[in-house]
Coordinates of C-alpha atoms in Angstrom, one line a residue:
M1 CA 52.7 19.0 -38.6
H2 CA 49.0 17.3 -38.7
P3 CA 45.7 19.0 -38.3
R4 CA 45.3 17.5 -34.8
D5 CA 49.3 18.1 -33.6
Q6 CA 48.5 21.4 -34.7
E7 CA 45.1 22.2 -32.3
V8 CA 46.6 20.1 -29.3
V9 CA 49.4 22.9 -29.5
E10 CA 46.6 26.0 -30.0
L11 CA 44.5 24.5 -27.3
A12 CA 47.7 24.0 -24.8
K13 CA 48.8 28.5 -25.9
K14 CA 44.7 28.8 -25.4
L15 CA 45.5 27.0 -21.7
I16 CA 48.3 28.6 -20.9
S17 CA 46.9 32.1 -21.3
F18 CA 44.5 32.5 -18.3
P19 CA 46.8 33.6 -15.8
T20 CA 45.2 30.3 -12.6
T21 CA 48.5 31.4 -9.6
A22 CA 47.1 29.6 -6.8
G23 CA 43.7 31.5 -5.9
R24 CA 43.2 31.6 -9.1
E25 CA 42.3 28.9 -10.8
G26 CA 38.3 30.1 -11.4
L27 CA 39.1 32.1 -14.3
I28 CA 39.3 28.7 -16.3
L29 CA 36.9 26.4 -15.0
E30 CA 34.1 27.5 -17.2
F31 CA 36.1 27.6 -20.1
L32 CA 37.2 23.5 -18.7
E33 CA 33.6 22.9 -18.6
E34 CA 32.5 24.3 -21.7
T35 CA 35.3 22.0 -23.4
L36 CA 34.6 18.3 -21.1
A37 CA 30.7 18.3 -21.9
G38 CA 31.6 18.8 -25.8
C39 CA 33.8 15.2 -24.6
G40 CA 30.2 13.5 -22.9
F41 CA 31.2 14.4 -19.6
T42 CA 29.4 15.2 -16.9
T43 CA 31.0 17.9 -14.5
S44 CA 31.1 19.3 -11.0
R45 CA 33.0 22.4 -8.8
Q46 CA 34.2 20.8 -5.2
P47 CA 34.2 23.5 -3.0
V48 CA 37.9 23.6 -1.1
P49 CA 37.8 25.5 1.5
G50 CA 40.3 28.3 1.5
A51 CA 41.3 27.4 -2.3
G52 CA 38.7 27.6 -4.2
E53 CA 37.3 24.9 -7.0
N54 CA 38.0 21.6 -7.9
L55 CA 36.5 20.4 -11.7
L56 CA 35.3 17.3 -11.5
A57 CA 33.8 15.1 -14.2
A58 CA 33.0 12.0 -15.0
R59 CA 32.4 9.8 -18.6
G60 CA 31.0 7.0 -17.5
E61 CA 31.6 4.7 -14.1
G62 CA 35.1 3.4 -13.1
G63 CA 38.0 3.0 -15.9
P64 CA 41.6 5.2 -14.8
W65 CA 41.2 8.1 -12.3
L66 CA 43.1 11.1 -14.2
V67 CA 44.8 14.0 -12.3
T68 CA 46.4 17.0 -12.7
H69 CA 46.1 20.8 -11.2
L70 CA 44.9 24.1 -12.5
D71 CA 47.4 26.5 -10.5
V72 CA 50.8 27.6 -12.1
F73 CA 53.9 28.6 -9.7
P74 CA 53.9 32.6 -10.2
P75 CA 56.2 34.1 -12.4
Y76 CA 57.7 36.1 -10.9
E77 CA 60.6 37.6 -13.3
H78 CA 59.6 34.9 -16.4
P79 CA 59.3 38.0 -19.6
Q80 CA 55.5 37.8 -20.8
P81 CA 55.2 34.6 -19.0
F82 CA 51.3 33.7 -20.4
T83 CA 51.6 34.8 -23.8
P84 CA 52.6 31.2 -25.0
R85 CA 55.1 31.2 -27.4
V86 CA 55.9 28.4 -30.3
E87 CA 60.1 28.7 -30.5
G88 CA 61.5 26.0 -33.0
E89 CA 60.2 22.9 -31.4
E90 CA 59.2 23.8 -28.5
L91 CA 55.8 25.3 -26.6
V92 CA 57.0 28.3 -23.9
G93 CA 54.8 30.3 -21.1
R94 CA 54.6 29.9 -17.7
G95 CA 52.7 26.1 -17.4
A96 CA 54.1 24.7 -20.6
V97 CA 54.7 21.5 -18.7
D98 CA 53.6 22.1 -15.0
T99 CA 50.5 21.2 -16.1
K100 CA 48.6 23.0 -18.8
G101 CA 50.7 20.7 -21.7
Q102 CA 49.3 18.3 -19.4
L103 CA 45.9 19.4 -19.9
A104 CA 45.7 20.4 -23.2
A105 CA 46.8 16.4 -23.9
L106 CA 44.3 15.2 -21.3
L107 CA 41.6 17.0 -23.6
A108 CA 42.8 15.8 -26.9
A109 CA 42.9 12.5 -25.4
L110 CA 38.9 12.6 -24.1
A111 CA 37.7 14.0 -26.9
S112 CA 38.9 11.6 -29.0
T113 CA 37.9 8.8 -27.2
S114 CA 34.3 7.5 -25.8
G115 CA 34.8 4.6 -22.6
P116 CA 34.5 5.0 -18.9
V117 CA 37.7 7.9 -17.6
Q118 CA 37.4 9.9 -13.9
V119 CA 38.8 13.4 -14.1
A120 CA 39.4 15.6 -11.3
L121 CA 41.3 19.3 -12.2
V122 CA 42.2 20.2 -9.0
V123 CA 43.6 23.9 -7.5
D124 CA 47.1 24.7 -4.9
E125 CA 48.9 22.2 -5.9
E126 CA 51.8 24.9 -6.1
A127 CA 51.0 25.9 -2.5
L128 CA 49.3 23.7 0.2
G129 CA 48.0 20.8 -1.7
R130 CA 44.7 21.3 -0.8
G131 CA 42.6 20.5 -3.7
S132 CA 44.0 17.0 -4.3
A133 CA 43.9 16.2 0.0
A134 CA 39.4 17.1 -0.5
L135 CA 39.2 14.6 -3.4
E136 CA 36.4 12.0 -2.5
V137 CA 37.7 8.4 -4.5
P138 CA 35.4 7.3 -7.5
P139 CA 34.1 4.3 -7.5
G140 CA 35.0 1.4 -9.7
I141 CA 38.1 3.4 -10.6
V142 CA 41.2 0.6 -11.3
G143 CA 44.0 3.2 -9.9
A144 CA 45.1 7.0 -10.6
V145 CA 47.4 8.7 -13.4
V146 CA 48.6 12.2 -11.7
L147 CA 49.7 14.2 -14.3
E148 CA 53.0 16.0 -14.2
P149 CA 56.8 16.5 -16.5
T150 CA 58.4 13.1 -16.6
G151 CA 59.6 12.9 -20.0
L152 CA 57.4 10.6 -21.1
R153 CA 58.8 8.3 -18.1
L154 CA 56.2 6.1 -16.1
A155 CA 57.0 7.1 -12.3
P156 CA 55.8 4.5 -9.9
A157 CA 57.4 6.1 -7.0
E158 CA 57.5 9.5 -5.8
A159 CA 60.2 11.1 -3.2
G160 CA 59.5 11.8 0.4
S161 CA 60.2 16.0 2.0
L162 CA 60.8 18.0 4.4
G163 CA 60.2 21.4 4.4
L164 CA 62.0 23.5 7.0
S165 CA 62.7 27.1 7.8
L166 CA 65.2 27.9 10.5
L167 CA 66.5 30.6 12.8
V168 CA 70.7 30.6 13.1
A169 CA 71.7 33.5 15.7
G170 CA 74.9 35.1 15.7
T171 CA 76.9 37.2 17.5
P172 CA 77.1 41.3 16.2
A173 CA 80.3 42.8 16.0
H174 CA 81.6 45.9 14.2
G175 CA 82.2 44.8 9.8
S176 CA 86.4 45.3 10.5
L177 CA 86.9 43.1 13.6
P178 CA 85.0 40.1 12.8
W179 CA 87.0 37.6 14.3
R180 CA 85.5 39.6 17.3
G181 CA 82.0 38.8 16.5
K182 CA 80.3 34.9 15.8
S183 CA 78.5 35.6 11.8
A184 CA 74.9 33.9 12.0
V185 CA 75.7 33.8 8.2
E186 CA 78.7 31.6 8.6
L187 CA 76.8 30.1 10.4
A188 CA 74.2 29.2 8.5
F189 CA 75.6 28.2 5.0
S190 CA 78.1 25.8 7.8
L191 CA 74.6 24.0 9.0
Y192 CA 73.6 23.4 5.4
E193 CA 76.7 21.9 3.9
K194 CA 76.3 19.2 7.6
L195 CA 72.9 18.8 5.9
K196 CA 74.2 17.8 2.6
G197 CA 76.2 15.2 4.2
L198 CA 73.8 13.6 6.6
P199 CA 73.5 9.8 6.1
F200 CA 69.8 9.6 4.2
T201 CA 71.6 11.6 1.8
A202 CA 73.8 8.5 0.5
H203 CA 70.1 6.5 0.6
A204 CA 70.1 4.9 -2.8
H205 CA 67.2 4.1 -5.0
P206 CA 67.2 2.4 -8.5
L207 CA 64.5 4.8 -9.8
F208 CA 65.9 8.0 -8.7
E209 CA 68.7 10.2 -9.6
R210 CA 69.6 10.9 -6.0
G211 CA 69.0 9.2 -2.6
G212 CA 68.3 12.1 -1.2
W213 CA 69.0 15.7 -1.7
V214 CA 69.0 19.1 -0.3
N215 CA 67.6 22.8 -1.4
L216 CA 68.1 26.5 0.1
G217 CA 66.2 28.1 -1.6
R218 CA 65.8 31.1 -0.1
I219 CA 68.7 32.5 2.4
R220 CA 68.7 36.3 4.3
G221 CA 70.7 37.7 6.4
G222 CA 72.7 40.6 8.2
Y223 CA 71.8 44.2 7.0
D224 CA 75.7 46.9 6.1
T225 CA 79.3 45.1 5.3
M226 CA 80.6 47.1 8.7
L227 CA 78.7 44.3 10.8
V228 CA 78.5 41.4 12.0
P229 CA 75.4 39.4 11.3
N230 CA 73.4 38.1 14.7
R231 CA 70.9 36.0 12.4
C232 CA 70.2 34.6 9.2
E233 CA 66.4 33.0 8.3
L234 CA 67.0 30.2 5.6
E235 CA 63.7 28.0 3.7
L236 CA 65.1 24.6 2.8
E237 CA 63.4 22.1 1.4
V238 CA 64.8 17.8 1.7
G239 CA 63.7 15.6 -0.2
F240 CA 64.6 11.0 0.1
A241 CA 63.5 8.0 -2.0
P242 CA 61.5 5.6 -1.0
G243 CA 63.6 3.2 1.6
L244 CA 62.9 6.2 4.4
A245 CA 60.6 7.2 6.7
G246 CA 59.7 11.2 7.3
A247 CA 59.7 10.5 10.6
Q248 CA 63.4 8.9 10.1
V249 CA 64.7 11.8 8.4
A250 CA 63.4 14.5 10.4
A251 CA 65.0 12.8 13.1
E252 CA 68.3 13.5 11.3
V253 CA 68.0 16.5 10.3
Q254 CA 67.0 18.5 13.6
A255 CA 70.5 16.5 15.0
A256 CA 72.1 18.4 13.0
L257 CA 71.0 21.8 13.0
A258 CA 71.2 21.8 17.0
E259 CA 72.8 24.5 16.5
A260 CA 70.4 26.7 15.0
E261 CA 68.2 28.9 16.9
T262 CA 65.3 28.2 15.8
V263 CA 64.2 25.2 13.4
E264 CA 60.6 24.5 11.8
I265 CA 60.2 21.7 10.3
T266 CA 57.2 23.0 7.7
D267 CA 56.0 19.9 6.3
I268 CA 56.8 16.5 5.9
W269 CA 55.8 13.7 3.6
D270 CA 57.1 10.3 3.1
P271 CA 58.1 8.9 0.2
W272 CA 55.9 5.8 -2.0
E273 CA 55.8 3.8 -4.3
T274 CA 53.0 1.2 -6.2
P275 CA 53.9 -2.0 -6.5
P276 CA 54.0 -3.1 -10.2
E277 CA 51.9 -5.7 -10.8
E278 CA 48.8 -2.7 -9.6
E279 CA 46.6 -2.9 -12.4
I280 CA 47.7 1.1 -12.8
V281 CA 50.7 0.3 -13.4
R282 CA 49.7 -1.9 -16.0
A283 CA 47.6 -0.5 -18.0
T284 CA 50.4 2.3 -18.6
R285 CA 53.3 0.7 -19.5
R286 CA 50.9 -1.3 -22.3
A287 CA 49.6 2.4 -23.6
L288 CA 53.2 3.6 -23.4
E289 CA 54.3 0.3 -25.2
G290 CA 51.8 0.4 -27.6
V291 CA 52.4 4.0 -28.6
L292 CA 56.0 4.9 -27.7
G293 CA 57.5 1.2 -28.6
R294 CA 59.0 1.1 -25.0
V295 CA 58.8 2.1 -21.4
S296 CA 61.0 4.0 -18.9
L297 CA 60.8 4.2 -15.2
W298 CA 61.7 7.5 -13.2
G299 CA 60.4 8.1 -10.2
M300 CA 59.0 11.7 -8.9
P301 CA 61.4 13.7 -7.0
S302 CA 58.9 17.0 -6.2
W303 CA 55.6 16.9 -4.2
T304 CA 52.2 16.2 -6.5
D305 CA 48.8 15.1 -5.8
G306 CA 49.7 11.6 -6.0
A307 CA 50.9 12.2 -2.5
N308 CA 47.3 13.1 -1.5
L309 CA 45.7 9.9 -3.6
V310 CA 48.4 7.4 -1.5
R311 CA 47.2 8.9 1.5
K312 CA 44.4 8.1 0.3
G313 CA 44.7 3.8 -0.6
V314 CA 44.5 5.0 -4.7
P315 CA 47.3 2.9 -6.5
T316 CA 49.2 5.5 -8.2
V317 CA 51.7 6.1 -10.8
I318 CA 52.6 9.7 -12.2
L319 CA 53.4 10.1 -16.5
G320 CA 53.3 13.5 -18.4
A321 CA 55.3 15.5 -21.0
G322 CA 58.5 17.4 -20.5
D323 CA 61.6 18.2 -18.3
L324 CA 60.8 18.6 -14.6
A325 CA 63.5 20.6 -14.7
V326 CA 62.4 23.4 -16.0
A327 CA 59.3 23.9 -14.4
H328 CA 59.2 26.8 -12.2
T329 CA 62.1 28.1 -14.8
F330 CA 62.2 32.0 -16.5
R331 CA 61.6 29.3 -19.6
E332 CA 59.2 26.4 -19.1
A333 CA 59.2 25.0 -22.5
L334 CA 58.2 22.0 -23.5
P335 CA 58.5 19.6 -26.7
L336 CA 56.2 19.7 -28.7
A337 CA 57.4 16.0 -29.6
Q338 CA 56.2 15.2 -26.3
L339 CA 52.9 17.1 -26.2
H340 CA 51.6 15.1 -29.5
S341 CA 53.2 12.0 -27.8
L342 CA 50.8 11.8 -24.5
A343 CA 47.7 12.5 -25.8
Q344 CA 47.8 9.5 -27.3
V345 CA 49.2 8.1 -24.8
L346 CA 46.7 9.2 -22.7
A347 CA 44.4 7.9 -26.2
E348 CA 45.2 4.6 -25.6
L349 CA 45.6 4.1 -21.6
I350 CA 41.7 5.8 -21.8
R351 CA 40.6 2.7 -24.6
G352 CA 42.5 -0.3 -22.9
A353 CA 40.7 0.5 -19.9
S354 CA 37.0 0.1 -21.2

């Protein structure tokens, strides 16, 4: 391994060791301020009411706006989440792909370049997204690159989403006479299956593996096997590709859930797609081609801070190393080869925009 590549790995391990779950991002700010100052940046902290502070950095004026988040998904049962380690050709630890590895590649790219670039390291992405919502758009930027795991594929599009909280009611009865009651749990599952068959799930888009999907993230119901459950609570996430509006999908979903006692839409986001002629798309394509010799396109199925940037009118793409599927899991791991490649791509992007 080249010494510079090893430096990026050690930097990523250092970043992972900060346990920056939402609300604790301040633990890493001083380290990042010192690192960015060494790369020729001026830094400032932006208060985010109720969520801590964003870290903003500028070198010159204009250039690309590079954005990622400092908080990591809660460790839950992750073994040794903040004790990073290299296993074979992978870096393992909470935040390896989401997004401490992305941040390490960014810092390495900044250290190896001198051109103008703007950086926003935001809080609260894994919670309410208040960090990116609070950002002000720097003047003169060519667009934004949000660093999230895409497997080094360029993602000029992001899915829309609905967050749902349901209460389903049933009729209690003795567990030995289940036909005398009505199981809230069984009804909840039937509603879940109904959601998976709605028209929005069949909507297709060339950049997305699935046009629409439903994830049942949590279910609570029942007391004992000898009692038919009279209530069941569900929390779900619904995703849908560009071409559908959030309000349209929400109406479809609410009609399908008419049998539920209550239906609460906890959040709603429209999908977005950045046109290929935008300069940030073309610049990122050039950087990928220069380093990898190819460009693969993809649609980001998860909400990212890019949604807030698009709402501010900023042409945005998403790019990063690693597989989104392992983020939030009990073995979050980032291939070292992709970590090194991302650092090179970001450096090429900065040089090409200067």
